[in-house]
Coordinates of C-alpha atoms in Angstrom, one line a residue:
X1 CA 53.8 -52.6 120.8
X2 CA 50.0 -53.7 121.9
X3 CA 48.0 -55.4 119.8
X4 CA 44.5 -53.9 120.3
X5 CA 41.5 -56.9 121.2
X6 CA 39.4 -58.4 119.0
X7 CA 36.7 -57.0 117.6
X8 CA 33.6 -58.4 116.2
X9 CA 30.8 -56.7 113.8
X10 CA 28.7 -55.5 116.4
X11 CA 31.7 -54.4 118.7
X12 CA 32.8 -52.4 115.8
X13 CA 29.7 -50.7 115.1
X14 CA 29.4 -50.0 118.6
X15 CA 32.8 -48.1 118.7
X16 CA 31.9 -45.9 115.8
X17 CA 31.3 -42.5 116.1
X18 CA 27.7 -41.5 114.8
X19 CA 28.9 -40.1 111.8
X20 CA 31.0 -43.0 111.0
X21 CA 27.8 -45.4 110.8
X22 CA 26.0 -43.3 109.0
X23 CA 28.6 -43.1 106.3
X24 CA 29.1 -46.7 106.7
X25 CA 25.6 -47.8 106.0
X26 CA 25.4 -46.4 102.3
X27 CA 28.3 -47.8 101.2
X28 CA 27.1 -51.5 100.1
X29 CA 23.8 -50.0 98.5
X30 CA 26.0 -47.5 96.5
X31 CA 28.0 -49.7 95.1
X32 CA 25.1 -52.2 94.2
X33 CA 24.0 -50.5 91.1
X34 CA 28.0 -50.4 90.2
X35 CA 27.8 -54.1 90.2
X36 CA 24.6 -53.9 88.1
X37 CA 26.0 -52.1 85.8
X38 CA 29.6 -52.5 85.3
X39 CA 30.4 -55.6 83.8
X40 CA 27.4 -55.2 81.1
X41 CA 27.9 -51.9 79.9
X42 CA 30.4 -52.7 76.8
X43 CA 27.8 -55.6 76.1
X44 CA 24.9 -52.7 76.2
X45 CA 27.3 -50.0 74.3
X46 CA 28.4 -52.6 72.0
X47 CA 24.9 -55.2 71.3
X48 CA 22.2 -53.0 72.5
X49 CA 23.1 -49.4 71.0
X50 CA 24.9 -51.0 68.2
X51 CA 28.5 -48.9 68.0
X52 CA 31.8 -51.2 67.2
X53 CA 33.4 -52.8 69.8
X54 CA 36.5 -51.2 69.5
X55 CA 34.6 -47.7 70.0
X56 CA 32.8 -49.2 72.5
X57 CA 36.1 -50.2 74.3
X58 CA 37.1 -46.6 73.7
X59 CA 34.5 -45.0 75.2
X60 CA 35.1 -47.0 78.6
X61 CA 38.1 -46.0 78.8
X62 CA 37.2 -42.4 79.4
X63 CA 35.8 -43.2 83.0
X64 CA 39.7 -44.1 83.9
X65 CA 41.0 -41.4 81.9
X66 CA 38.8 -38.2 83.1
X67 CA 39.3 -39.8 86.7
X68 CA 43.1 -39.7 86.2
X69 CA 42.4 -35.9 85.2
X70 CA 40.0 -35.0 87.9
X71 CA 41.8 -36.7 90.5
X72 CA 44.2 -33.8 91.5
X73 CA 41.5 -30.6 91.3
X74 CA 39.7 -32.8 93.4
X75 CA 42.0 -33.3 96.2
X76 CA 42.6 -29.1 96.0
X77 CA 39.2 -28.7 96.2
X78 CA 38.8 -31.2 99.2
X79 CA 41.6 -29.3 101.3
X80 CA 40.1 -25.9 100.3
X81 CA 36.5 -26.6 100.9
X82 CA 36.3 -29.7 102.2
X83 CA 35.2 -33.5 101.8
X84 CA 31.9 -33.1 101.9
X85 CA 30.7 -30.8 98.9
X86 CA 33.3 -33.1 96.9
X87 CA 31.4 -36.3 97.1
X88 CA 28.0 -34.7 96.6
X89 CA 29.5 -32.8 93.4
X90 CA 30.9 -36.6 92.2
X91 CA 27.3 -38.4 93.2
X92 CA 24.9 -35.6 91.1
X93 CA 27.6 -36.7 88.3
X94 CA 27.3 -40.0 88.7
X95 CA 23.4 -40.0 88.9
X96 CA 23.4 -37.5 85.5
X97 CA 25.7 -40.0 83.8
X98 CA 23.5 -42.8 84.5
X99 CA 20.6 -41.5 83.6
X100 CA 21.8 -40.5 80.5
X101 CA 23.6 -43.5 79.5
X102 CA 20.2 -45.0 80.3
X103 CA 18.8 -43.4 77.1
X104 CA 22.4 -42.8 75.1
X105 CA 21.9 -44.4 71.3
X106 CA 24.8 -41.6 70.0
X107 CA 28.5 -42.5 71.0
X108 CA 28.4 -38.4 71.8
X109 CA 25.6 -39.0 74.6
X110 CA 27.4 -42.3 75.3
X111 CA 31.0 -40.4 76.0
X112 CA 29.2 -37.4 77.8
X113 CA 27.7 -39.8 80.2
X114 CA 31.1 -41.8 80.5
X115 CA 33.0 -38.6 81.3
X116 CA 30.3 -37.7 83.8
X117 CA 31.0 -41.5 85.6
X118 CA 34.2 -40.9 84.8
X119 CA 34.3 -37.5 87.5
X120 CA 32.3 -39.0 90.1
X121 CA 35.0 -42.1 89.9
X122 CA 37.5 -39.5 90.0
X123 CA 36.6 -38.0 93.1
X124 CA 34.8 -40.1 94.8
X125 CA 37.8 -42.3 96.3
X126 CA 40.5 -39.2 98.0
X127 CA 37.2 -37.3 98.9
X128 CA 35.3 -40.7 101.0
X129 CA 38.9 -41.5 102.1
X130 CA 39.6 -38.4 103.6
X131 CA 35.7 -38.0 104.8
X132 CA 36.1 -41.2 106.7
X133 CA 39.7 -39.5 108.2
X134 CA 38.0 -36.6 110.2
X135 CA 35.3 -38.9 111.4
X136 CA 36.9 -41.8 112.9
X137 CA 40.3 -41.9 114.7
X138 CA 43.2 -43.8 115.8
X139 CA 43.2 -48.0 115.4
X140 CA 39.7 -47.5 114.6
X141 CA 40.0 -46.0 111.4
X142 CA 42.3 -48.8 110.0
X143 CA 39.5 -51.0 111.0
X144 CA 36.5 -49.1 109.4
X145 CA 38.7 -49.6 105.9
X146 CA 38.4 -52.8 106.1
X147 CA 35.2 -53.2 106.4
X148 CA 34.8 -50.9 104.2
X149 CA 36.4 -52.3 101.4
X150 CA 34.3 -56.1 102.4
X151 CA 31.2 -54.1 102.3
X152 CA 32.2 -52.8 99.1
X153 CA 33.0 -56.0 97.4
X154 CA 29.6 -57.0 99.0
X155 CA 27.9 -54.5 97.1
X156 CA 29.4 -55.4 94.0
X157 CA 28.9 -59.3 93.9
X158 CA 25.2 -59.3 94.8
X159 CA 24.6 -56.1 92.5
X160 CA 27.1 -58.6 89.5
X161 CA 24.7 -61.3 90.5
X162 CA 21.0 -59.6 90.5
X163 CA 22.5 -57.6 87.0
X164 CA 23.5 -61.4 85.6
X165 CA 19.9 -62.7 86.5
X166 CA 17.9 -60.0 85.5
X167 CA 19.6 -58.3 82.2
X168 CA 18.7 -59.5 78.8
X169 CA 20.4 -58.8 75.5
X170 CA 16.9 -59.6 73.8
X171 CA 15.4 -56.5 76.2
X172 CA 16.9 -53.6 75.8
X173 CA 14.9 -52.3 78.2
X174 CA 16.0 -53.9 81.2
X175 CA 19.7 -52.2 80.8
X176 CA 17.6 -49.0 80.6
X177 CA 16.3 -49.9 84.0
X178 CA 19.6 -50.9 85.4
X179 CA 21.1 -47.5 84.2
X180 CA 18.7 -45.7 86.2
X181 CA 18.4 -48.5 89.2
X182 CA 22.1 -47.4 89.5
X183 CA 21.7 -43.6 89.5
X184 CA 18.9 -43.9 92.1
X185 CA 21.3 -45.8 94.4
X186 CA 23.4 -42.5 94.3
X187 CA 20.7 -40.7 96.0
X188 CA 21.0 -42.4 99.2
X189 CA 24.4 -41.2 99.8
X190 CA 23.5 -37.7 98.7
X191 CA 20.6 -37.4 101.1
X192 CA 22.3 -38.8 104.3
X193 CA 25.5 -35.8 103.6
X194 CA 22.4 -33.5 102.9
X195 CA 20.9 -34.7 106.4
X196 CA 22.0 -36.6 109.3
X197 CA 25.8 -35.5 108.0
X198 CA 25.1 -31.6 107.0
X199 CA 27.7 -30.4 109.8
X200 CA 30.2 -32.9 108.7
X201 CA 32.1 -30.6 106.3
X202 CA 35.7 -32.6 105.9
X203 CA 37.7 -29.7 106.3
X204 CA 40.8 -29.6 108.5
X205 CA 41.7 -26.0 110.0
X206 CA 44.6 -24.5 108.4
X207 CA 48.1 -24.2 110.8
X208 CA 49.6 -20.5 110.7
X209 CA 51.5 -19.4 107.6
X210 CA 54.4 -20.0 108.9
X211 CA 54.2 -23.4 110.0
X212 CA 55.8 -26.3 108.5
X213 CA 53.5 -27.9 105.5
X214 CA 50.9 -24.6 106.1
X215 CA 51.0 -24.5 102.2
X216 CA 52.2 -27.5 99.6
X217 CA 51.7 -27.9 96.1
X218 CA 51.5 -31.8 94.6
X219 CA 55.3 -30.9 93.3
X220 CA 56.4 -30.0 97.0
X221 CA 54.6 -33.1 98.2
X222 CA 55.9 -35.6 95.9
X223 CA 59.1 -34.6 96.5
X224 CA 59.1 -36.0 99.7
X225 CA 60.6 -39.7 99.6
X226 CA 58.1 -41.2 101.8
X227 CA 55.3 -40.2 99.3
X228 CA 57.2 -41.2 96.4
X229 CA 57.7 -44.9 97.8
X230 CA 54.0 -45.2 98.2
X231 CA 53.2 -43.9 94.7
X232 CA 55.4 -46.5 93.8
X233 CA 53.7 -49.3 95.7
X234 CA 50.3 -47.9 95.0
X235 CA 51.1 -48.0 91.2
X236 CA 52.8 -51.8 91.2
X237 CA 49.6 -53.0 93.4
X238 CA 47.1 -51.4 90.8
X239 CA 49.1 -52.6 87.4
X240 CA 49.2 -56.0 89.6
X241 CA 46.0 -56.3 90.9
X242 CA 43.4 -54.3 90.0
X243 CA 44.6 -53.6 86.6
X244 CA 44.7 -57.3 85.6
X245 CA 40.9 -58.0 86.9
X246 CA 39.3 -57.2 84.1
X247 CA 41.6 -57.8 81.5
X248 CA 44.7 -59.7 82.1
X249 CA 43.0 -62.2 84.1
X250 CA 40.1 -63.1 82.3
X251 CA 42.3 -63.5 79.1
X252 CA 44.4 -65.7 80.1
X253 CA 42.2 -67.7 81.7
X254 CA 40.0 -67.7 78.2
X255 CA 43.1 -67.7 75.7
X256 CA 45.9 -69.7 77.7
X257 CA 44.2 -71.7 80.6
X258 CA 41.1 -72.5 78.4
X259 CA 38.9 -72.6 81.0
X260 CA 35.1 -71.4 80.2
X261 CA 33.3 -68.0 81.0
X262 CA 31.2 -69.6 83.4
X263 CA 34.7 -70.5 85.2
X264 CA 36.1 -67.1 85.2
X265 CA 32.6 -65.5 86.4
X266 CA 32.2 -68.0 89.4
X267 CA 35.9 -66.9 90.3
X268 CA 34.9 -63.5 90.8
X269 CA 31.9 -64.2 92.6
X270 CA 34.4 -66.5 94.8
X271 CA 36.7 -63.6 95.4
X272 CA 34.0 -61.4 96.6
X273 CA 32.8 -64.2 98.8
X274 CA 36.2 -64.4 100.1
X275 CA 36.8 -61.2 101.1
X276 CA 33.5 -59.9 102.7
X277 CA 33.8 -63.4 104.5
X278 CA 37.7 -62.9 106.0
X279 CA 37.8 -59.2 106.2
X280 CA 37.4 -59.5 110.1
X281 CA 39.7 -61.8 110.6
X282 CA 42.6 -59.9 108.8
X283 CA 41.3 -57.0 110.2
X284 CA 41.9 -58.3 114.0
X285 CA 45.0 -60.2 112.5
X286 CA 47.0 -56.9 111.0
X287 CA 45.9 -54.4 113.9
X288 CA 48.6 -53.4 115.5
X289 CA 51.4 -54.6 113.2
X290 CA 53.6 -53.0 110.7
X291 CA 51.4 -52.3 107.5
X292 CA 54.7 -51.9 105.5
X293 CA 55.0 -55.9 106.3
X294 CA 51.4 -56.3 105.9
X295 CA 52.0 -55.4 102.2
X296 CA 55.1 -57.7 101.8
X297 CA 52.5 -59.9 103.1
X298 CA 50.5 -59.1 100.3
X299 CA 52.8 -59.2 97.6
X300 CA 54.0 -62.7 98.6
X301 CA 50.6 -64.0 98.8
X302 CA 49.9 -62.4 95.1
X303 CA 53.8 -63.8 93.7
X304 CA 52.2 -67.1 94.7
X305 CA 49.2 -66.3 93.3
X306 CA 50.3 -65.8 89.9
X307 CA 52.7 -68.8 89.5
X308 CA 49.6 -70.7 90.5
X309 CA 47.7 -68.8 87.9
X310 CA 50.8 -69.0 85.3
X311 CA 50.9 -73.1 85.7
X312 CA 47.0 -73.3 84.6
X313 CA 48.2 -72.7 80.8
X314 CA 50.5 -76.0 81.1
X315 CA 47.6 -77.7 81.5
X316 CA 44.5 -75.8 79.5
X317 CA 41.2 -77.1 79.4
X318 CA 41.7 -79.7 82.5
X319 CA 40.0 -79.9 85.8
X320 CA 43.6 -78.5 86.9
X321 CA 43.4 -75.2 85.2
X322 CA 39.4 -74.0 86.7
X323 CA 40.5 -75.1 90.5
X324 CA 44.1 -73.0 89.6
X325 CA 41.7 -70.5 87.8
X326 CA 39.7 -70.2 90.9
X327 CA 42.1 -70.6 93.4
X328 CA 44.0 -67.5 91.8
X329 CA 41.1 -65.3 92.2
X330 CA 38.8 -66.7 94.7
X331 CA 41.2 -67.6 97.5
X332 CA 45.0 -66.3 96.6
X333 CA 44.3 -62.7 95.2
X334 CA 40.8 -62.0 97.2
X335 CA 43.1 -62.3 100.7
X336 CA 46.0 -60.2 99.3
X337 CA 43.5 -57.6 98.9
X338 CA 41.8 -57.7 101.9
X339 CA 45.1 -57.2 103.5
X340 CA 46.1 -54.8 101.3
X341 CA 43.0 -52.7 102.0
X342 CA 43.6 -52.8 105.2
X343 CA 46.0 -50.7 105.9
X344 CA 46.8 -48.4 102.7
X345 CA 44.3 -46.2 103.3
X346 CA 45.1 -46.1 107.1
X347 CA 49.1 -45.2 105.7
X348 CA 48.5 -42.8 103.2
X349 CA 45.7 -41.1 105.9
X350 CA 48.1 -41.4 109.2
X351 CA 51.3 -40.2 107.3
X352 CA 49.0 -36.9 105.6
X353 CA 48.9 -33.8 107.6
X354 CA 45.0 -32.9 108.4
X355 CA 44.7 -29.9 106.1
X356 CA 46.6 -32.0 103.4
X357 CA 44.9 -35.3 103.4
X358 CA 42.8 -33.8 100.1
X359 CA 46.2 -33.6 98.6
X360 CA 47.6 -37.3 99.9
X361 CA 44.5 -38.8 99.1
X362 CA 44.2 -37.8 95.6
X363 CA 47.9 -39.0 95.2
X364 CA 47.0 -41.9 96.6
X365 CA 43.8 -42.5 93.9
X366 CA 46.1 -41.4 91.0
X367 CA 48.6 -43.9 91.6
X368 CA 45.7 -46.4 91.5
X369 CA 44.7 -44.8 88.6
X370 CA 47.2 -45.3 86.0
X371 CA 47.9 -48.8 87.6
X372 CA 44.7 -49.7 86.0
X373 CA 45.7 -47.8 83.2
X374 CA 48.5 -49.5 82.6
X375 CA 47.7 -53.2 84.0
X376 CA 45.2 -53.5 80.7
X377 CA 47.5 -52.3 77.6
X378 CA 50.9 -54.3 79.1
X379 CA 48.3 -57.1 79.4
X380 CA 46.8 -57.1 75.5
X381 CA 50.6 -56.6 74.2
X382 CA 52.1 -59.5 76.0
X383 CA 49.1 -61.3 75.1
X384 CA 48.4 -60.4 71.9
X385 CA 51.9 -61.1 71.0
X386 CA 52.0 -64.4 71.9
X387 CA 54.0 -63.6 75.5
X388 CA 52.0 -65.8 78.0
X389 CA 55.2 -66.3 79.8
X390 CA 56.3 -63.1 79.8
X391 CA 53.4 -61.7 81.2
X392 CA 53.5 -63.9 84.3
X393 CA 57.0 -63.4 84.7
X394 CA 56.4 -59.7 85.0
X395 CA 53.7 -60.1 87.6
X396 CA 55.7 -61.7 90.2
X397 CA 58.8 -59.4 89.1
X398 CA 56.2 -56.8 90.2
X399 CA 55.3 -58.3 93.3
X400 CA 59.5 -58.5 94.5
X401 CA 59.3 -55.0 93.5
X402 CA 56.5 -54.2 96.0
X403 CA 57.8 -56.1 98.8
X404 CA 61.5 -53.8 98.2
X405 CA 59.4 -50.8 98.1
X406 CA 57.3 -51.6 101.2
X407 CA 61.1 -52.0 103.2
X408 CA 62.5 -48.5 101.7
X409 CA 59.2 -46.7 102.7
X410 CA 59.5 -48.7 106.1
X411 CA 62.9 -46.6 106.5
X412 CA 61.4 -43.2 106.0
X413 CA 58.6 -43.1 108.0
X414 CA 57.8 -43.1 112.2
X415 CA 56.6 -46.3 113.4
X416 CA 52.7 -44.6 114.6
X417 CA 52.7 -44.1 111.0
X418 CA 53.3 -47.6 110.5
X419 CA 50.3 -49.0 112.7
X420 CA 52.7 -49.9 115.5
X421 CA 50.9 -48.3 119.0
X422 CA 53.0 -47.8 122.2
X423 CA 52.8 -50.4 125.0
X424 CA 50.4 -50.1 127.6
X425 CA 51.9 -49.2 130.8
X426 CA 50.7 -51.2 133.7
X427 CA 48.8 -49.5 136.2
X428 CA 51.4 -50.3 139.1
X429 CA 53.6 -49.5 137.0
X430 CA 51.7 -45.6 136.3
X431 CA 51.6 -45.4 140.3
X432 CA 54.6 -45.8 141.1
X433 CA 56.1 -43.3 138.7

């Protein structure tokens, strides 16, 4: 094995094929309206338009479920015609929904625009993912998903923070312009596929009929045991991880740990910090390594994670329980996902045949899907009911289960897959073969 050098920001640009900075310089400015929006629009549905909150809660969970839905369509459609048409299908959905969620004072306008978010969320992940595939190669493309994923979280925390400072219950208006400050950050995107990236398509050629994989349905695909293994992981991280961000974790913190809203914002603005901050230095860290042990990595680092987070509610209300609060999200979880995002994409991507990656991709998003689907309601029932303990318990159950997974999937699959590159062979060594 040879662990490639060290690369730095500007080294990394330097190495990127055109087309990969191009698609790389959107991605922060796309995702700022999302953190403009996001964590306010229950508060607008709910205080500004006036509807219940438990419709209002409904009504955001359509953007998970009609992503769940699209998600396979989506990855057909991305093998059949490719990547590119995709994402500019998802981004005139997302700019529709925003604008009319901007104006929606009917919970019929509200879901229609919802549903629309809810289809660009759907296919906006296996589409980019496999997009970012055809443009970038080899060790590199592990690396752009990192930096990917710190530009996204970069994105999102100074879009949380400029929403925070500038969104007023007492002016309606100023969600109105956030709304539509979000779609118009969808344009960018749309304009560089339309221009600088017309002739990037995203399509793989097809092998001959009778080639191995020429044709496979998600049934055939999932049959393999390699594939299944990473559903498995990709649902445990999401139910673990993502799942619990918005939910689990901010009501414990509130109901157990006792620890004030203030706390459990400035622990997501840490975590975002965090990441953006170390991605680099994972990135050059897990380069070259097993990404099956890279996630064990990961789910050690998040087992820890949650008893830290788990021993807050023995001491609620204390100067213990916000540094355990914070350390849970801002330090512990924020570096398990920037190892995590490191090299799942770059798995699910290297281990995909090229006309397939559609197909893997939107597998791949799926599994994250329900995670988050499924992370929220086992959260309110344990909760709810009193389970605190429980609830905990099952997390780091969880992360054991990830770290067996990661070693079964290890078995079934060729270490290039893996991340693992061949040595170099000296050149003395070349010359006298």
């Amino acid at each position: 094995m040879s662990n490639p050098p060290a690369l730095g920001l500007r080294d990394f640009i330097a190495a990127l094929p055109r087309e990969g900075r191009w698609l790389l310089a959107t991605v922060a400015i796309q995702l700022l309206g999302r953190g403009m929006t996001l964590p306010f629009t229950i508060i607008y549905l709910h205080e500004v338009r006036g509807f219940d909150l438990g419709l209002a809660g409904s009504l955001m969970g359509l953007i998970a479920i009609v992503g769940l839905v699209v998600t396979g369509p989506a990855g057909t459609l991305i093998d059949k015609y490719g990547a590119r048409p995709v994402i500019l299908g998802g981004l005139v959905c997302a700019i529709a929904g925003d604008i009319v969620l901007a104006f929606a004072d009917t919970p019929i306008l509200a879901a229609a625009a919802l549903g629309l978010l809810g289809v660009q969320a759907g296919v906006s992940w296996p589409a980019a993912n496999a997009l970012v595939a055809t443009v970038v190669e080899g060790e590199l493309r592990q690396r752009y998903y990192g930096v990917n994923f710190a530009l996204i979280n970069l994105g999102i925390g100074v879009g949380g923070v400029i929403g925070g400072l500038f969104i007023d219950v007492s002016r309606p208006e100023t969600f109105t312009y956030a709304f539509l400050g979000n779609a118009a950050t969808f344009v960018l995107p749309a304009l560089v596929l339309l221009g600088p990236l017309r002739h990037v398509h995203g399509r793989a050629a097809r092998p001959a009929v009778d080639a191995p994989d020429a044709t496979s349905s998600y049934a055939k695909i999932l049959r393999r045991p390699e594939v299944m293994w990473l559903v498995a992981i990709g649902i445990l991280l999401s139910t673990l991880g993502y799942g619990q961000i918005e939910s689990g974790f901010p009501a414990y913190s509130r109901q157990i740990a006792e620890v004030s809203t203030r706390v459990v914002g400035f622990a997501f603005v840490v975590n975002c910090a965090v990441i953006v901050l170390a991605q680099f230095w994972v990135m050059n860290r897990v380069s070259g390594r097993r990404r099956t042990r890279v996630l064990v990595a990961t789910a050690g680092i998040w087992g820890v994670a949650w008893v830290v987070f788990g021993s807050t509610g023995l001491v609620p209300g204390s100067v213990a329980a916000i540094v355990g609060v914070i350390a849970f999200q801002g330090l512990f979880f924020a570096l398990g996902e920037t190892l995590m995002q490191s090299v799942f994409p770059a798995l699910t991507n290297d281990m995909a045949p090229d006309h397939l990656r559609g197909r893997y991709n939107a597998i791949n998003s799926a599994s994250f899907q329900t995670g988050a689907i499924i992370g929220p309601v086992l959260a309110g029932f344990l909760l709810e009911h009193g389970q605190s303990t429980v609830f905990i318990a099952l997390m780091v159950v969880g992360c054991v289960g990830i770290v067996a997974a990661s070693m079964r999937l290890e078995r079934r699959i060729t270490p290039a897959v893996n991340g693992l590159r061949p040595p170099l062979i000296p050149e003395s060594a070349q010359a006298n073969a």
